[in-house]
Short mmCIF file of C-alpha atoms in Angstrom, two decimals:
data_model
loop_
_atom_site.label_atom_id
_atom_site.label_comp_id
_atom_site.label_asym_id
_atom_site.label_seq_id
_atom_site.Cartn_x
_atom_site.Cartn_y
_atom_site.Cartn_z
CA UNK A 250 4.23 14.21 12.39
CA UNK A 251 3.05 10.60 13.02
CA UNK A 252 5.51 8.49 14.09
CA UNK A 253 4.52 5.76 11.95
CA UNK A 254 4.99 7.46 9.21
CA UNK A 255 8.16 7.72 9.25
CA UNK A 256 8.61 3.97 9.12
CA UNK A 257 9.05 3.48 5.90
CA UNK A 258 6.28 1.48 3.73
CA UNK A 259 7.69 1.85 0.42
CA UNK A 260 5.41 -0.90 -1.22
CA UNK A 261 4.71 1.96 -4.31
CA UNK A 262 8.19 1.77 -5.33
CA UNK A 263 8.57 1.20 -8.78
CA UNK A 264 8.28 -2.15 -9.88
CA UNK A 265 10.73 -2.41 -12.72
CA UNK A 266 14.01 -0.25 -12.89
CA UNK A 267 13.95 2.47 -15.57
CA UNK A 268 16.90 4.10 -16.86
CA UNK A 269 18.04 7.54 -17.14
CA UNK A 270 19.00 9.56 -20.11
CA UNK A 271 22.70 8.83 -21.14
CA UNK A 272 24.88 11.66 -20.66
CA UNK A 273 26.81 12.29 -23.88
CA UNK A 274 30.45 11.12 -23.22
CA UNK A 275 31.33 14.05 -25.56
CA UNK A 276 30.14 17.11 -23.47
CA UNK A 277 30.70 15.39 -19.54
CA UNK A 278 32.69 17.88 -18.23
CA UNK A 279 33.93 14.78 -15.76
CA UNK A 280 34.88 12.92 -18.86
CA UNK A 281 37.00 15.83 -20.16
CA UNK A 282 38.69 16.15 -16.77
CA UNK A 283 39.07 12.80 -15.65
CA UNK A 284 40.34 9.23 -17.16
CA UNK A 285 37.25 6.82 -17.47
CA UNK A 286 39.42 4.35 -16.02
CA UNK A 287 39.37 3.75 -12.53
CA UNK A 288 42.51 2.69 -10.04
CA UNK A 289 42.15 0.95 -7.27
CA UNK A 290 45.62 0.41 -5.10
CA UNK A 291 47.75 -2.53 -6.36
CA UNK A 292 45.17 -3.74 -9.19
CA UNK A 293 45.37 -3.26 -12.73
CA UNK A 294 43.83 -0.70 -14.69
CA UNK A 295 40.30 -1.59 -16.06
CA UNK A 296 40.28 -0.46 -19.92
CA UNK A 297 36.59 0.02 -21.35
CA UNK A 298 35.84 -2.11 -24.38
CA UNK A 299 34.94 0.34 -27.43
CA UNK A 300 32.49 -2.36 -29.47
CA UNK A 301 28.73 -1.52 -29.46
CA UNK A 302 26.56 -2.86 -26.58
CA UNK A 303 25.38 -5.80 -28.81
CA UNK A 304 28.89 -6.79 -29.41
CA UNK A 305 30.24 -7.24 -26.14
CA UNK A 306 30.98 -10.23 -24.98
CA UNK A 307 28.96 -10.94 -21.79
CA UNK A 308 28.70 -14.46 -18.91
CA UNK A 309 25.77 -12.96 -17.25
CA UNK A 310 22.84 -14.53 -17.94
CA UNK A 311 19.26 -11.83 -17.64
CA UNK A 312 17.95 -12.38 -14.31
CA UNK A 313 14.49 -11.40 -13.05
CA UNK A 314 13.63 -11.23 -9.64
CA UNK A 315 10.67 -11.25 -8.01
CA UNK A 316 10.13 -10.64 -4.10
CA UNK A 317 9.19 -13.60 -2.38
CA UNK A 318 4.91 -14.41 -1.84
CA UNK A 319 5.49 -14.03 1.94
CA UNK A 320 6.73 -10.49 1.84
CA UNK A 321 4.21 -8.15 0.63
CA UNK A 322 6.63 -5.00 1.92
CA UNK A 323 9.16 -6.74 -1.00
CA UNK A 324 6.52 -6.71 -3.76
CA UNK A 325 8.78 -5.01 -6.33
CA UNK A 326 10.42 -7.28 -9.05
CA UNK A 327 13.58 -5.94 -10.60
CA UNK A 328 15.25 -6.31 -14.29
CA UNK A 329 18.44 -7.30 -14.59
CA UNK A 330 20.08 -7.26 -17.55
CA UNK A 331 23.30 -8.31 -19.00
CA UNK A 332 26.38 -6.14 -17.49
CA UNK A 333 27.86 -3.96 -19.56
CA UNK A 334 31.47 -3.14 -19.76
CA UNK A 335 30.40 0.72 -18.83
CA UNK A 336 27.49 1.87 -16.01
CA UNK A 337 26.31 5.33 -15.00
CA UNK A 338 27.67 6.10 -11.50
CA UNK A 339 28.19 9.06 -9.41
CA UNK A 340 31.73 10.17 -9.36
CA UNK A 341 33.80 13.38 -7.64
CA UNK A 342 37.45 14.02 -8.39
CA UNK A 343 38.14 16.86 -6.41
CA UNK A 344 36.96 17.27 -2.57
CA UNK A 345 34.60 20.16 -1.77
CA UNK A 346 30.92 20.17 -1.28
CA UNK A 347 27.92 18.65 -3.30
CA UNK A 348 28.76 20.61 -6.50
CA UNK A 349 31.57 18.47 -7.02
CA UNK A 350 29.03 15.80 -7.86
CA UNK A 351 29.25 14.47 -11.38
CA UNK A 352 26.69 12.18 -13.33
CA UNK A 353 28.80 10.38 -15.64
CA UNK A 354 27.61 7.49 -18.03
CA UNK A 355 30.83 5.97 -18.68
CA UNK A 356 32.27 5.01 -16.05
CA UNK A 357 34.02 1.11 -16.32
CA UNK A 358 32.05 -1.05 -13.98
CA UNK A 359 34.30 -2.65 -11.34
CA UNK A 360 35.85 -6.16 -11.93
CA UNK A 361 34.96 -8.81 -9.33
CA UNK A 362 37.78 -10.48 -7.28
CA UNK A 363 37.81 -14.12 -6.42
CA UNK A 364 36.04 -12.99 -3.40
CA UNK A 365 33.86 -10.84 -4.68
CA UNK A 366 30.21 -10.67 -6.15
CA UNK A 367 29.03 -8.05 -8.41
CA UNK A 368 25.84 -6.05 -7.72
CA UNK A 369 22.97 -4.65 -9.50
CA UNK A 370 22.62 -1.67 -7.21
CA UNK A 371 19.07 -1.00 -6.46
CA UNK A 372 19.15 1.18 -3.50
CA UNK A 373 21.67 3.24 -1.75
CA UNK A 374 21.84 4.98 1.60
CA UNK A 375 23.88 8.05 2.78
CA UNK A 376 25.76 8.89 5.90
CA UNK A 377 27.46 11.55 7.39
CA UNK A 378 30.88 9.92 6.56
CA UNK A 379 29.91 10.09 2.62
CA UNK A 380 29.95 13.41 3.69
CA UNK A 381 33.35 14.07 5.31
CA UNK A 382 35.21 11.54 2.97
CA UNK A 383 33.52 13.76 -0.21
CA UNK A 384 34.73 16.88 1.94
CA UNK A 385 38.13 15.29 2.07
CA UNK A 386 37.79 15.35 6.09
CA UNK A 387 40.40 11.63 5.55
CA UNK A 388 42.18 12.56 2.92
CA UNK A 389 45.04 10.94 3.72
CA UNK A 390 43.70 7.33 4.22
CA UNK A 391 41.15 7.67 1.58
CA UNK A 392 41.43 6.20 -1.74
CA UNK A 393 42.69 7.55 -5.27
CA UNK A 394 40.30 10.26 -6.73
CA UNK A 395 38.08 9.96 -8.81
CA UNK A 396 35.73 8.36 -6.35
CA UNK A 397 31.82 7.05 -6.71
CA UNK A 398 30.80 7.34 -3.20
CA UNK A 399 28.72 5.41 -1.22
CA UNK A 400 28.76 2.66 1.45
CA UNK A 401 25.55 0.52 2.33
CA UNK A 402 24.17 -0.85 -0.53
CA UNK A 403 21.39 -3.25 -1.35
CA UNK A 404 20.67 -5.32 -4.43
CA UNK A 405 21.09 -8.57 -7.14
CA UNK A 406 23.78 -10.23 -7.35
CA UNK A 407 25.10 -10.70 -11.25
CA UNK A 408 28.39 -12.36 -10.82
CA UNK A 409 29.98 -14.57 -8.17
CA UNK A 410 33.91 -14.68 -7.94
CA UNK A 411 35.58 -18.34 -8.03
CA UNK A 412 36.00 -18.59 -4.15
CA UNK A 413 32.45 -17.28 -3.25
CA UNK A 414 30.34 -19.79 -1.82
CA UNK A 415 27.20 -17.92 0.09
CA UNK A 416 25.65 -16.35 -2.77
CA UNK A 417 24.92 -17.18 -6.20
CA UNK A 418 23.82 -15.45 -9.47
CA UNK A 419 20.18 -13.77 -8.85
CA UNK A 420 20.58 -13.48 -4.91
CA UNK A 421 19.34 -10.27 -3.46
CA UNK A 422 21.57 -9.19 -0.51
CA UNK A 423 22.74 -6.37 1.09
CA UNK A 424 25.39 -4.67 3.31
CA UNK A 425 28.40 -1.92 3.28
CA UNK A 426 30.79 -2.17 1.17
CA UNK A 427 33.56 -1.14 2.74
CA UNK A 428 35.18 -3.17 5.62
CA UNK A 429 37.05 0.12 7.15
CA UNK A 430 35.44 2.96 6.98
CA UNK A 431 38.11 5.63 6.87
CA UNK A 432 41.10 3.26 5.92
CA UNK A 433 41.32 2.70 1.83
CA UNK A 434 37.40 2.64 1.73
CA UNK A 435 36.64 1.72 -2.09
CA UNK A 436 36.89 3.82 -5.43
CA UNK A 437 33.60 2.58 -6.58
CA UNK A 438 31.28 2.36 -4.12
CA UNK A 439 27.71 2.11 -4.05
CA UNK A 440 26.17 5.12 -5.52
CA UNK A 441 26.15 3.58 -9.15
CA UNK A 442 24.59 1.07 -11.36
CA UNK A 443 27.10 -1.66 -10.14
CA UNK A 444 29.72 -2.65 -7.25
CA UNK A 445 31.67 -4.96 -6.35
CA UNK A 446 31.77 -6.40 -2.83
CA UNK A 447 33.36 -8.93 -0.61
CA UNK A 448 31.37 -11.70 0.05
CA UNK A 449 31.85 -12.03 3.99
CA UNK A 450 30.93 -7.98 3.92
CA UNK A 451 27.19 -9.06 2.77
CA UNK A 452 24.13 -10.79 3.48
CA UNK A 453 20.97 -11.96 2.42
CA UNK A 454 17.95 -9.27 2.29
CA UNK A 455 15.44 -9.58 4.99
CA UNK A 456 12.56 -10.98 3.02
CA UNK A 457 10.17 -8.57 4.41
CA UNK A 458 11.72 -5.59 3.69
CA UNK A 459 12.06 -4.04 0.13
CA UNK A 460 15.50 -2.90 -1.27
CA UNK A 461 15.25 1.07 -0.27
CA UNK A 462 13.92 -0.13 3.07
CA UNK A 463 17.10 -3.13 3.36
CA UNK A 464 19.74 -0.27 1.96
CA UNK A 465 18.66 2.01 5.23
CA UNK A 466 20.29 -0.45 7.25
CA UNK A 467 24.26 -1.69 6.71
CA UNK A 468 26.66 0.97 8.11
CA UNK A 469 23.66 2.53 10.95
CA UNK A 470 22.86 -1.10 12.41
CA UNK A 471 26.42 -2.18 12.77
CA UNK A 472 27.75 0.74 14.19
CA UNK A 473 24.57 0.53 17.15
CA UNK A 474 25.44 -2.59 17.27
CA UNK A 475 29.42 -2.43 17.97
CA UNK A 476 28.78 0.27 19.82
CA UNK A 477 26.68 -1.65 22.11
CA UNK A 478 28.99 -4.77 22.42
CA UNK A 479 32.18 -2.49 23.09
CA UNK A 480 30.11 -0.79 26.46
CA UNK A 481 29.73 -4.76 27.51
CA UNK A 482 25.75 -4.44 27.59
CA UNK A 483 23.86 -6.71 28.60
CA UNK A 484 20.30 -7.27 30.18
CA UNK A 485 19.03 -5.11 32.52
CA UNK A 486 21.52 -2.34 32.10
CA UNK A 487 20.22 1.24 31.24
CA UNK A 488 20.84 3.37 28.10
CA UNK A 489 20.33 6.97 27.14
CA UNK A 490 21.06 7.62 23.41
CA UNK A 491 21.32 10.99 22.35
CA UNK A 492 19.83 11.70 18.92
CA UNK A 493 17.56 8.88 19.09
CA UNK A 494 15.82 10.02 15.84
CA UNK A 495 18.91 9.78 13.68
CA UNK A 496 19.94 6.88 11.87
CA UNK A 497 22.15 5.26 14.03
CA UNK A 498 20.32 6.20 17.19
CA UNK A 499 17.14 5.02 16.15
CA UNK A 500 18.26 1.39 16.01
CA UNK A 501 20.41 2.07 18.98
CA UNK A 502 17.14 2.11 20.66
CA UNK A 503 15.95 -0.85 19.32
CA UNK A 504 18.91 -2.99 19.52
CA UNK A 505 18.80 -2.47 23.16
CA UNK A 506 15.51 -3.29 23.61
CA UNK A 507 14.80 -5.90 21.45
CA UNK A 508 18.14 -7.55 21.21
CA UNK A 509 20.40 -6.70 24.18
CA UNK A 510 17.52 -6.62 26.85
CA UNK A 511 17.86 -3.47 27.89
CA UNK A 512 15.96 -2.27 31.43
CA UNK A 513 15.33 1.32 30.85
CA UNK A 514 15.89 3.21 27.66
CA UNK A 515 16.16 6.96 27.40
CA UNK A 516 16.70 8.98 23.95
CA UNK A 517 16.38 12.73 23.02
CA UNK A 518 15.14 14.19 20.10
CA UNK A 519 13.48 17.24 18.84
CA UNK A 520 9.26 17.76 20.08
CA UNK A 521 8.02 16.47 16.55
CA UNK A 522 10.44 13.02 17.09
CA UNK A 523 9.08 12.29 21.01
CA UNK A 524 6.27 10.17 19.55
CA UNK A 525 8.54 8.39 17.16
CA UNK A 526 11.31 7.45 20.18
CA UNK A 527 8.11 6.12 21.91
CA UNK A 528 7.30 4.16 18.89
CA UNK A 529 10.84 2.48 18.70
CA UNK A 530 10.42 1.32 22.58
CA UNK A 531 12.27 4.36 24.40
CA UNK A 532 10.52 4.37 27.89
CA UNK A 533 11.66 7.95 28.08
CA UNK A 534 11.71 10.44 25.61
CA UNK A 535 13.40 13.80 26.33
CA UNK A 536 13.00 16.74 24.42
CA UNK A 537 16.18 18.29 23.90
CA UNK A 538 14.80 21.74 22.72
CA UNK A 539 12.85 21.79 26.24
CA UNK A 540 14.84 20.18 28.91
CA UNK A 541 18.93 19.02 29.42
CA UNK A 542 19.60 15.69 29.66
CA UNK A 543 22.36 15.56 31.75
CA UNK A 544 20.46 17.57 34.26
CA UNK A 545 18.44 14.73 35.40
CA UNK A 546 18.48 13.34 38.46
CA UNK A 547 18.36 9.67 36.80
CA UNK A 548 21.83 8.38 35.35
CA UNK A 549 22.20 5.66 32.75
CA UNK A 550 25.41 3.00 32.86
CA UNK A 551 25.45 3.81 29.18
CA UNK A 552 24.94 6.45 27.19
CA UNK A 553 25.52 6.20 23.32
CA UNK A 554 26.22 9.71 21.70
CA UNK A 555 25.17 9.83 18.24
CA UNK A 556 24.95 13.28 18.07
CA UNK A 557 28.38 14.85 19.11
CA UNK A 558 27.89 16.05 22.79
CA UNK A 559 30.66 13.72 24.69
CA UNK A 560 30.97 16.80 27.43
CA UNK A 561 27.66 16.90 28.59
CA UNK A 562 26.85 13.00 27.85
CA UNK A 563 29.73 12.21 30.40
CA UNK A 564 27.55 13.95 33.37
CA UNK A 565 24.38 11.53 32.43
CA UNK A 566 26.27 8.21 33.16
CA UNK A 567 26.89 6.53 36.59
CA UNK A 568 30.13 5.55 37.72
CA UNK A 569 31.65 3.22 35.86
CA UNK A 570 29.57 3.32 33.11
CA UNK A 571 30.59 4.30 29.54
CA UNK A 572 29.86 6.74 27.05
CA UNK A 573 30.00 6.03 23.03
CA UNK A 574 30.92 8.68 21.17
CA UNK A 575 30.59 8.69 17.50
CA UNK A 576 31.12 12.34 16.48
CA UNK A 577 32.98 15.52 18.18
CA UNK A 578 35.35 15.77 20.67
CA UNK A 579 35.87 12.76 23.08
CA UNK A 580 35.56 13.51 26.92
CA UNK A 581 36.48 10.58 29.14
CA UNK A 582 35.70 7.71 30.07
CA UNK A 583 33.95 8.23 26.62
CA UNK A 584 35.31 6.46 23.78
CA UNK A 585 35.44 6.50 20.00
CA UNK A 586 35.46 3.49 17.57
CA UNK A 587 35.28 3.42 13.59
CA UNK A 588 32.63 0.46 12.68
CA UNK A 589 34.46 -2.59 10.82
CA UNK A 590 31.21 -3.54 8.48
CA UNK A 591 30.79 -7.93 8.99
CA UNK A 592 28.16 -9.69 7.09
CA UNK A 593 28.05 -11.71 10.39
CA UNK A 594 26.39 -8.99 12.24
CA UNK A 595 23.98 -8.43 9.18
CA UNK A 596 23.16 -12.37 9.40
CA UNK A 597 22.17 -12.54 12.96
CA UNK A 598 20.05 -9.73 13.20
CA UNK A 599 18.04 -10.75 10.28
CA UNK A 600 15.97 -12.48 12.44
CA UNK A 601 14.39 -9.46 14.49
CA UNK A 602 14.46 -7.37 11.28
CA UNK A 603 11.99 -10.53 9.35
CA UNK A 604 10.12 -10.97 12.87
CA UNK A 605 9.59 -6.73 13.17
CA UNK A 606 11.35 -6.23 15.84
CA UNK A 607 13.90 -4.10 14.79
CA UNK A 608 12.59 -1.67 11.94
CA UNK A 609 14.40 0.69 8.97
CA UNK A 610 13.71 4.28 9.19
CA UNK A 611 13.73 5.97 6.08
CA UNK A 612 13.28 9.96 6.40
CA UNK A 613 10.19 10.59 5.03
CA UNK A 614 11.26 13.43 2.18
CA UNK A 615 13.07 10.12 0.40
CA UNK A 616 13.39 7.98 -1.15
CA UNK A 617 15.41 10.14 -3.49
CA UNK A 618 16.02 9.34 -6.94
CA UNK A 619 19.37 8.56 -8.36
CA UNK A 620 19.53 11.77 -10.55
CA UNK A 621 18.71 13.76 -6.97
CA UNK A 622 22.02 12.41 -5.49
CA UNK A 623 22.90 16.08 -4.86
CA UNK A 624 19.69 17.33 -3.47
CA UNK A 625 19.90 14.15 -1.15
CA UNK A 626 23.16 14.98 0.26
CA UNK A 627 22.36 18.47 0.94
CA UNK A 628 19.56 17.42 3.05
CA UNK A 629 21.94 15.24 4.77
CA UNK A 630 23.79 17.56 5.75
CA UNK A 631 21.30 20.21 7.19
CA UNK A 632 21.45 17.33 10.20
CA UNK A 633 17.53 17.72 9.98
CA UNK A 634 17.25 13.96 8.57
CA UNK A 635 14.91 11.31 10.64
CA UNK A 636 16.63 8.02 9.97
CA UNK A 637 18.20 7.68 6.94
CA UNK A 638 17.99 9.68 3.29
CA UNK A 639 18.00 6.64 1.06
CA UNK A 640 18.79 6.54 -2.90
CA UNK A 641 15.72 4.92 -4.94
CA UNK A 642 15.59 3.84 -7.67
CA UNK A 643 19.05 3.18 -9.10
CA UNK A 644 19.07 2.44 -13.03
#
């Protein structure tokens, strides 16, 4: 496989959102089993209005927005139209695996906080924790079922709450939307026509990049990014990130390069990912299926496990150095952290992301579209993806 392939050029995206077929509210087997109204903790309950879509009161003015001239990899132009009081989202109210999935039409599209701005969703990313938290893996810190799922979003904003002062009806930004992962993480997430976000949890969408390409990003580039500024690095320190092919681990590799001034960086991957780790600026690129790691004579001061191997990542670092370790038992010194998603973080690597630098991966099989959600997340969890499986387009 080419390794530039698999960085994503998704200039034939569509260039107008299209809209699937409604789902009659009167055979949805989720609408039979499950209240159309949503709860989140401590707010009130959001009552769909029953008048016909012409009736309905609406503040948000039609919006069209076209990509900047400067960014030909942003050439799409999307429709928004006036919000509804009702959206098609993706919504689960049991745990269990990918057959728990529903399509539903009518679901009540979230109210915006003073805080808050509304989104047109127009892409959508997956990661393993959409996974566990569908799986029920946090059950007790999760939010009230039903659930629409999904964390890193990227789209138009629609509506601004009264304190919001960044971003303004027609704004394209993007970011997760959900500060904690695993602590109260939201009942509607991303994986629908509309959510509603925190402004400081946000930022604006690197010009150059399109929306499937920008929604790849949130949750994977913040948690390299913590990662690396828990382990103190700094220039001319040494890195070997395990799963460099993934979607954490292939910015992991980047941020450490580009950003963090790394001296050496090592990452292992599969033989048809070596020429992609070479690609991203690994120096060396080991191939796990060939060769172990930690039986190297070199050793790194960090090494950043993306993969779940803490016991055999602790025998690759010097002394004193640390080991991240996202996934799997911990073995000290390595450590464990849950990402806290920041705008902030978004907003200053922008800059390497518009200059090239720092570059999306989007697994090649995607983008998937919205009606595919289940297909996607199967292939997400064969652990088989190359960066991330991303959700495009969104109706």
């Amino acid at each position: 496989m080419q390794n530039m392939s698999l960085i994503a050029s998704l200039s034939s995206t569509t260039s107008q959102l299209t809209s699937l077929p409604s789902l009659p509210s009167s055979t949805s087997p989720l609408s039979r089993k499950f209240p159309l109204t949503f709860r989140e903790k401590n707010r009130t309950p959001i009552t769909p209005h029953k008048l016909p879509f012409s009736a309905r009161p609406t503040t948000t003015r039609v919006v069209l927005v076209k990509s900047q001239a400067t960014a030909p990899a942003s050439s799409e132009a999307v429709a928004v139209t006036p919000v509804s009081s009702e959206m098609k989202a993706w919504v689960y109210g049991e745990y269990g695996g990918v057959d728990v999935l529903k399509l539903d039409s009518n679901v009540t599209v979230p109210d915006v906080k003073e805080d808050q701005v509304l989104i047109k969703v127009v892409a959508a990313a997956l990661n393993p924790v959409d996974a566990k938290r569908r799986q029920g893996k946090f059950k007790a810190t999760d939010s009230p079922l039903p659930t629409v799922p999904g964390y890193d979003v990227a789209g138009v904003v629609v509506k601004v709450g009264s304190q919001v002062k960044d971003f303004k009806v027609g704004d394209e930004v993007y970011g997760d939307v959900n500060e904690k992962a695993l602590e109260g993480p939201k009942q509607f997430g991303s994986l629908a026509e509309y959510t509603a976000v925190e402004e400081k949890l946000l930022a604006s969408k690197p010009k150059n990049l399109d929306f499937a390409q920008a929604a790849a990003l949130p949750l994977a580039i913040e948690t390299a990014y913590e990662g690396l500024e828990r382990t103190g690095f700094s220039p001319g320190k040494s890195i070997l990130v395990l799963n460099g092919s993934g979607g954490v681990g292939s910015l992991v590799i980047q941020l450490a390069k580009q950003v963090f001034g790394a001296s050496r960086v090592a990452a292992t991957s599969s033989t048809r990912n070596l020429d992609l780790l070479k690609s991203l600026g690994a120096d060396l690129a080991i191939d796990y299926t060939k060769e172990n790691f930690e039986d190297l004579p070199e050793k790194f001061d960090v090494v950043y496990d993306a993969i779940g191997q803490c016991d055999r990542a602790v025998k690759a670092v010097k002394e004193g150095g640390s080991v991240v370790a996202l996934t799997g038992a911990v073995t000290p010194p390595g450590f464990r952290f849950v990402v806290t998603s920041n705008g902030a973080v978004l907003r200053k690597l922008n800059p390497y992301l518009e200059s090239g630098k720092v570059k999306p991966i989007v697994d090649p099989k995607g983008p998937f579209s919205f009606d595919k959600l289940a297909e996607a997340f199967s292939y997400l969890e064969t652990n088989r993806a190359t960066g991330k499986v991303v959700i495009h387009p969104i109706p």
